[in-house]
Amino acid sequence: MSESLFSDAKQRLETALKYISISEDAIEHLKFPKASLTVSIPVRMDNGSLRIFQGYRVRYDDTRGPTKGGIRFHPDVTLEEVQSLAFWMTFKCAVLNLPFGGAKGGIALNPKELSKMELERLSRGYVDAIADFIGPDIDIPAPDLYTSPMIMGWMMDQYSIIRRQITPAAFTGKPVTIGGSLGRDTATATGAYYVIESINQLFPSAPQDTTVAVQGFGNAGAHIAELLFKAGYKVVAVSDSQGGIYTKNGLDIPSIRQYKEAHRGMKAIYCRGTVCNIIDHEVVSNQELLTLDVDILIPAALENQITEVNANDIKAKFIFEVANGPINSAADKILGEKGIYVVPDILVNAGGVTVSYFEWVQNRSGLYWTLTEVNHRLKQKMVEETKHIWEIAQQHAISLRTAAYVHGLHRLGEAIDSKGTRDYYVNG
Ligand code: NAD
């Protein structure tokens, strides 16, 4: 699956190349990751046994600056998956015009099976293994699936111990008290919300009559559900890895967040306690949630959730990809034919890396910004790049995804070519 994920990711590049003229050198350059590292991380478990975990870090392309990308803890992590995610990060940073290339990292494990102390030892062990591959001017990791600010704090601390100097700019998404940025915890969702706001004039009805389903109720999913709820949208379904809940009159998202935090799972909400008393909900599977008849569908969990198998059953009018790679290229084609607007991951979820960039800038300057300042700058970037992508889509009559790739490719191509092209060497 993962290997095809990488070829699938590169297929988007092939499609975009039809609408932009960039040098063959740049195309060749973007086909391969710059450097891929696989490490074995020994961890002493609480019962005294030793377990070895497989970890990865991929720096895909650093032409536009040091590479940037999250670290995920998940059983399905493979080198190929990390390469695909690093490829997407390269385009995402270019789309948002951040002075970064793309990277990604991960460890194959089920984090729910580890104690907090085992997780800390694993996080520090990962940094021991990759320390020479990362750094504030080389590659700057951040949180992703099942990694939290505390984990970023442990990692930054371990990196500082290795370097014998406090190095907050080596990791982003840290707790605010040790150099994290205000607004980073909600940045992915806030950025997605600005993108939704930028094109909400296309929605068939006012927010109170616009229905929304969100798959994944973690950092990104829970926050976007809450932002939309607070803006008056009718969030009718949410889910996590255990399953989902649906009610046609709309869910009370803040109560669900409180329940999830207290009981560590959506299952705890099923017909227990006050949420069940105040709302009349149905239980839905993750697959059922994706095919609900809603105006807006927000996949905010894992990749490859909408494929050629279920794309025909999707009824939403708009899909905003908060997760990375939730729709494969075969499904894209089907959704396009059905007239569904798909707003792509490399734009929609780029608020996370944008505020990570702000965090890195604050760490390096030593001057920290207010939340208002962070969100103001984030909004400016998200709205401006959404507008560019919208215009490119209109100009070529292409999907927003292809337009986003064209936009990113333009910047990447120029940067790669500035180091010299075939024309320069052969004809110059
Ligand atoms: P998270 O670990 O905070 O939350 C993940 C959520 O997905 C949890 O609610 C989990 O229960 C749920 N989930 C896991 N497997 C599922 C399944 N099979 N079906 C439905 N739900 C499932 O992770 P996150 O940081 O919110 O990341 C979610 C997605 O957003 C990922 O694709 C990630 O790459 C992307 N993303 C995150 C950030 C960020 O800053 N956190 C930035 C950009 C993109």
XYZ file of C-alpha atoms and ligand atoms in Angstrom:
472
model
C 0.000 0.000 0.000
C 2.689 2.450 1.040
C 4.754 2.002 -2.115
C 1.719 2.763 -4.249
C 1.069 5.736 -1.963
C 4.383 7.241 -3.091
C 3.743 6.566 -6.806
C 0.248 7.943 -6.300
C 1.698 11.078 -4.670
C 4.048 11.555 -7.633
C 1.153 11.159 -10.064
C -0.127 14.553 -8.875
C 3.180 16.016 -10.001
C 2.781 14.446 -13.457
C -0.722 15.930 -13.808
C 0.426 19.411 -12.772
C 3.319 19.326 -15.253
C 0.813 19.529 -18.115
C -0.022 23.095 -17.065
C 3.373 24.562 -16.320
C 6.613 24.738 -18.152
C 9.545 24.034 -15.857
C 12.982 22.725 -16.729
C 13.614 19.018 -17.157
C 16.316 19.366 -14.518
C 13.765 20.536 -11.966
C 11.405 17.683 -12.829
C 14.213 15.132 -12.492
C 15.255 16.688 -9.201
C 11.763 16.440 -7.684
C 11.295 12.759 -8.473
C 13.561 11.504 -5.685
C 13.990 12.208 -1.962
C 17.299 13.897 -1.152
C 18.104 11.707 1.849
C 16.311 8.890 3.698
C 17.389 7.551 7.062
C 16.219 4.324 8.742
C 17.141 3.785 12.376
C 16.646 1.100 15.015
C 15.793 2.551 18.406
C 16.437 0.367 21.462
C 14.035 1.072 24.347
C 14.164 -0.426 27.850
C 10.544 -1.254 28.639
C 8.990 -0.862 32.098
C 9.129 -4.642 32.684
C 12.884 -4.687 32.105
C 12.780 -6.163 28.575
C 14.423 -4.493 25.567
C 12.405 -3.609 22.456
C 13.778 -2.289 19.193
C 11.576 0.155 17.239
C 12.046 1.105 13.588
C 12.210 4.854 12.939
C 12.568 6.931 9.778
C 13.384 10.476 8.724
C 13.277 11.657 5.118
C 14.481 15.030 3.803
C 12.807 15.272 0.427
C 14.086 18.539 -1.016
C 15.937 21.463 0.556
C 16.351 23.818 -2.407
C 14.151 26.484 -0.799
C 15.565 26.132 2.731
C 16.043 23.706 5.619
C 13.497 20.922 5.498
C 10.406 20.838 7.687
C 7.890 18.153 8.554
C 6.174 16.269 11.345
C 6.972 13.028 13.143
C 4.221 10.427 13.439
C 3.876 7.487 15.785
C 1.667 4.877 14.122
C 1.749 1.104 13.475
C 1.496 1.633 9.678
C 4.575 3.871 9.403
C 7.004 2.678 6.693
C 9.844 4.341 4.829
C 7.646 4.693 1.729
C 4.860 6.360 3.702
C 7.343 8.810 5.217
C 8.750 9.549 1.735
C 5.256 10.347 0.437
C 4.556 12.618 3.381
C 7.934 14.360 2.873
C 7.069 14.861 -0.813
C 3.768 16.533 0.172
C 5.592 18.726 2.696
C 7.918 19.962 -0.065
C 4.932 21.189 -2.060
C 3.080 22.486 0.981
C 5.999 24.715 2.033
C 6.309 25.996 -1.535
C 2.549 26.650 -1.811
C 2.667 28.751 1.368
C 5.911 30.408 0.244
C 7.728 29.356 3.430
C 11.551 29.344 3.269
C 11.599 25.586 3.832
C 11.914 22.331 1.953
C 9.936 19.218 2.864
C 10.680 16.385 5.292
C 8.853 13.858 7.441
C 9.619 11.314 10.142
C 7.958 8.474 11.939
C 8.245 5.466 14.200
C 6.306 2.255 13.585
C 4.462 1.503 16.826
C 1.102 1.630 18.516
C 1.671 4.489 20.973
C -1.379 3.441 23.013
C 0.495 0.284 24.085
C 3.387 2.204 25.684
C 3.495 3.769 29.145
C 4.322 7.475 29.401
C 7.861 6.675 30.533
C 8.372 4.223 27.670
C 7.145 6.913 25.255
C 9.626 9.386 26.698
C 12.515 6.912 26.368
C 11.450 6.153 22.781
C 11.184 9.865 21.862
C 14.625 10.608 23.287
C 16.059 7.467 21.652
C 14.727 8.595 18.268
C 16.507 11.938 18.649
C 19.749 10.161 19.661
C 19.470 8.164 16.437
C 18.692 11.066 14.056
C 20.553 13.963 15.751
C 23.135 14.307 12.973
C 20.402 14.351 10.315
C 18.406 17.292 11.810
C 19.020 20.776 13.234
C 17.620 24.337 13.060
C 19.433 24.985 9.753
C 19.104 21.459 8.360
C 15.774 19.844 9.153
C 13.226 20.889 11.780
C 10.682 18.263 12.952
C 7.197 19.006 14.347
C 4.203 17.018 15.672
C 1.956 14.861 13.498
C -0.287 11.853 14.122
C -0.062 10.726 17.792
C 2.780 13.084 18.684
C 2.080 15.932 21.093
C 3.702 19.165 22.343
C 5.116 17.215 25.296
C 6.814 14.756 22.923
C 8.278 17.702 20.969
C 9.488 19.130 24.310
C 11.285 15.851 25.179
C 12.821 15.751 21.719
C 14.033 19.359 21.834
C 15.453 18.720 25.316
C 17.300 15.612 24.116
C 18.685 17.471 21.099
C 19.877 20.277 23.404
C 21.596 17.717 25.667
C 23.402 16.203 22.653
C 24.487 19.616 21.304
C 25.280 20.969 24.811
C 23.286 24.129 24.049
C 19.619 25.017 24.400
C 18.307 24.728 20.840
C 14.581 25.557 20.809
C 14.554 26.145 17.023
C 15.430 22.463 16.405
C 11.777 21.377 16.908
C 8.444 23.172 16.575
C 5.098 22.427 18.183
C 6.724 22.530 21.641
C 4.874 23.532 24.819
C 4.608 27.350 24.956
C 6.565 27.478 28.241
C 9.720 26.150 26.533
C 9.615 28.138 23.304
C 6.452 26.979 21.584
C 4.372 29.527 19.692
C 0.983 30.694 20.832
C -1.584 29.333 18.395
C 0.525 26.366 17.196
C -1.769 23.812 18.885
C -4.768 25.044 16.905
C -2.898 26.253 13.789
C -3.777 23.406 11.419
C -7.469 23.805 12.132
C -7.363 27.606 12.207
C -5.591 27.644 8.831
C -8.181 25.226 7.427
C -10.926 27.469 8.779
C -9.464 30.493 6.935
C -9.431 28.458 3.706
C -13.076 27.434 4.252
C -14.013 31.073 4.955
C -12.217 32.184 1.778
C -14.486 30.108 -0.432
C -17.669 29.937 1.637
C -19.487 32.116 -0.895
C -19.760 28.934 -2.970
C -21.674 27.066 -0.256
C -25.332 26.520 -1.137
C -26.623 27.867 2.181
C -25.815 29.972 5.241
C -23.640 28.343 7.958
C -26.595 27.334 10.160
C -27.970 25.250 7.259
C -24.582 23.915 6.098
C -23.935 20.393 7.358
C -20.452 19.109 8.138
C -18.951 15.658 8.904
C -15.430 15.359 10.357
C -13.440 12.106 10.297
C -10.766 12.072 13.041
C -11.180 13.907 16.337
C -7.564 14.613 17.291
C -5.538 17.811 17.222
C -6.650 18.834 13.737
C -10.146 17.266 13.566
C -11.475 18.284 16.988
C -10.309 21.876 16.581
C -11.789 22.352 13.109
C -15.070 20.785 14.294
C -15.140 23.253 17.176
C -14.239 26.286 15.044
C -17.013 25.454 12.583
C -19.468 24.772 15.422
C -18.650 28.179 16.949
C -19.101 29.858 13.549
C -22.629 28.415 13.460
C -22.134 25.450 11.086
C -24.135 22.299 11.747
C -21.501 19.644 12.525
C -23.637 16.519 12.250
C -20.998 13.760 12.553
C -17.548 13.208 14.064
C -15.446 10.077 14.532
C -12.196 8.718 15.926
C -10.356 5.430 15.442
C -13.102 3.582 17.357
C -16.036 4.856 15.267
C -18.314 7.866 15.035
C -21.528 9.570 16.091
C -24.143 11.305 13.951
C -27.202 13.426 14.572
C -29.044 15.313 11.863
C -29.709 18.334 14.102
C -26.028 18.896 14.823
C -23.683 17.826 17.624
C -22.578 19.920 20.591
C -18.846 19.819 19.787
C -17.458 21.456 22.972
C -19.256 18.832 25.123
C -17.906 16.033 22.923
C -14.377 17.383 23.278
C -14.755 17.465 27.054
C -16.044 13.894 27.042
C -13.306 12.651 24.754
C -10.651 14.282 26.930
C -12.150 12.835 30.107
C -12.806 9.334 28.752
C -10.099 9.088 26.079
C -12.401 7.988 23.291
C -15.546 8.634 21.371
C -16.877 5.259 22.538
C -17.240 6.684 26.012
C -19.861 9.015 24.584
C -22.070 6.255 23.258
C -25.175 6.396 25.380
C -23.477 7.279 28.614
C -23.617 10.543 30.504
C -24.970 13.924 29.623
C -24.083 14.164 25.936
C -26.289 11.175 25.238
C -29.015 12.702 27.307
C -29.027 15.970 25.440
C -28.558 14.679 21.926
C -30.253 11.892 20.117
C -27.397 10.413 18.120
C -26.719 7.383 15.971
C -23.490 5.406 15.973
C -21.783 5.341 12.548
C -18.664 3.598 11.308
C -15.830 5.603 9.782
C -16.809 4.345 6.344
C -20.448 5.382 6.871
C -19.357 8.838 8.012
C -17.504 9.397 4.744
C -20.602 8.685 2.681
C -23.077 10.803 4.675
C -25.228 13.253 2.731
C -23.578 16.455 4.014
C -22.464 19.725 2.442
C -18.885 19.582 3.757
C -16.779 16.504 4.460
C -13.526 16.917 6.378
C -11.206 13.900 6.480
C -8.832 14.667 9.390
C -7.352 11.255 10.248
C -5.304 9.078 7.902
C -4.345 8.819 4.238
C -6.175 6.736 1.599
C -9.630 7.006 3.182
C -11.395 7.815 -0.100
C -10.323 5.579 -2.967
C -11.867 4.165 -6.159
C -13.719 1.716 -3.851
C -15.918 4.303 -2.103
C -15.542 7.515 -4.182
C -18.787 6.863 -6.043
C -20.662 6.775 -2.728
C -19.454 10.188 -1.547
C -22.348 12.646 -1.348
C -20.648 15.730 0.111
C -20.493 18.825 -2.096
C -17.135 20.035 -0.735
C -14.221 18.099 0.726
C -11.551 19.921 2.696
C -8.524 17.665 3.205
C -7.284 18.377 6.706
C -5.510 14.996 6.806
C -2.544 14.406 4.532
C -3.407 12.310 1.473
C -6.920 11.133 2.444
C -7.963 10.831 -1.238
C -6.010 8.808 -3.793
C -5.635 9.919 -7.403
C -8.158 7.390 -8.771
C -10.771 8.743 -6.359
C -9.860 12.312 -7.291
C -10.906 11.602 -10.859
C -14.258 10.129 -9.794
C -14.984 13.002 -7.386
C -14.108 15.507 -10.129
C -16.568 13.835 -12.514
C -19.245 14.023 -9.821
C -18.655 17.796 -9.545
C -17.405 17.637 -5.951
C -14.989 20.409 -4.983
C -11.890 18.922 -3.368
C -9.746 21.505 -1.597
C -6.323 19.829 -1.249
C -4.247 18.968 1.803
C -1.196 20.934 0.674
C -3.281 24.086 1.094
C -5.960 23.193 3.670
C -3.711 21.790 6.418
C -0.757 24.108 5.778
C -1.660 26.285 8.795
C 0.302 23.826 10.973
C 3.593 24.231 9.150
C 2.987 27.969 8.733
C 2.757 28.543 12.481
C 5.673 26.118 12.925
C 7.604 28.528 10.698
C 6.465 31.410 12.931
C 7.652 29.422 15.973
C 11.084 28.865 14.384
C 11.331 32.597 13.569
C 10.402 33.502 17.176
C 12.938 30.992 18.589
C 15.701 32.408 16.432
C 14.896 36.057 17.101
C 14.064 35.613 20.789
C 11.060 37.893 20.317
C 7.703 36.253 20.997
C 4.413 37.244 19.377
C 0.885 37.561 20.761
C -1.820 35.122 19.674
C -3.505 37.944 17.749
C -0.291 38.583 15.827
C 0.184 34.875 15.044
C -3.381 34.448 13.799
C -3.296 37.685 11.825
C -0.157 36.578 9.945
C -1.589 33.074 9.483
C -4.822 34.437 8.030
C -2.938 36.694 5.645
C -0.918 33.763 4.262
C -3.801 31.299 4.012
C -6.151 33.776 2.313
C -3.501 35.030 -0.116
C -2.386 31.554 -1.262
C -5.998 30.302 -1.504
C -6.703 33.231 -3.828
C -3.681 32.418 -6.025
C -4.685 28.755 -6.272
C -8.287 29.658 -7.039
C -7.144 31.946 -9.875
C -4.847 29.271 -11.356
C -7.724 26.748 -11.232
C -10.019 29.187 -13.051
C -7.372 30.166 -15.607
C -6.660 26.580 -16.712
C -10.067 25.067 -15.829
C -8.365 22.520 -13.571
C -9.018 21.101 -10.116
C -7.901 23.003 -7.036
C -5.440 20.185 -6.309
C -3.748 20.455 -9.686
C -3.761 24.254 -9.316
C -2.058 23.973 -5.910
C 0.638 21.728 -7.410
C 1.118 24.142 -10.320
C 1.495 26.993 -7.801
C 4.057 25.084 -5.702
C 5.882 23.760 -8.757
C 6.329 27.243 -10.103
C 8.208 28.317 -6.960
C 10.156 25.059 -6.696
C 11.125 25.129 -10.380
C 12.415 28.698 -10.140
C 14.473 27.856 -7.051
C 15.974 24.718 -8.598
C 16.727 26.530 -11.859
C 18.455 29.384 -10.027
C 21.312 26.949 -9.372
C 21.827 26.534 -13.120
C 19.920 24.789 -15.892
C 20.850 22.681 -18.902
C 20.457 25.820 -21.064
C 22.982 27.662 -18.936
C 25.602 24.909 -19.129
C 25.065 23.734 -22.720
C 24.123 26.966 -24.522
C 25.482 29.629 -22.188
P -3.939 13.195 16.232
O -3.107 12.055 16.643
O -4.051 14.363 17.151
O -5.431 12.689 15.926
C -5.719 11.663 15.027
C -7.203 11.351 15.131
O -7.550 10.420 14.117
C -7.592 10.716 16.460
O -8.854 11.215 16.856
C -7.715 9.237 16.103
O -8.592 8.536 16.959
C -8.273 9.346 14.703
N -8.072 8.154 13.914
C -7.002 7.320 13.887
N -7.251 6.313 13.028
C -8.484 6.529 12.513
C -9.296 5.845 11.577
N -8.890 4.720 11.017
N -10.502 6.379 11.290
C -10.915 7.531 11.857
N -10.200 8.204 12.752
C -9.001 7.709 13.074
O -3.395 13.618 14.800
P -3.530 15.022 14.077
O -2.316 15.798 14.395
O -4.880 15.581 14.320
O -3.376 14.557 12.561
C -4.503 14.124 11.794
C -4.191 14.305 10.318
O -3.891 15.681 10.076
C -2.973 13.513 9.817
O -3.196 13.134 8.474
C -1.862 14.536 9.873
O -0.805 14.212 8.988
C -2.629 15.774 9.449
N -1.962 17.009 9.834
C -1.738 17.335 11.128
C -1.064 18.517 11.428
C -0.816 18.962 12.835
O -0.281 20.059 13.020
N -1.196 18.211 13.844
C -0.634 19.359 10.398
C -0.901 19.003 9.069
C -1.563 17.823 8.815
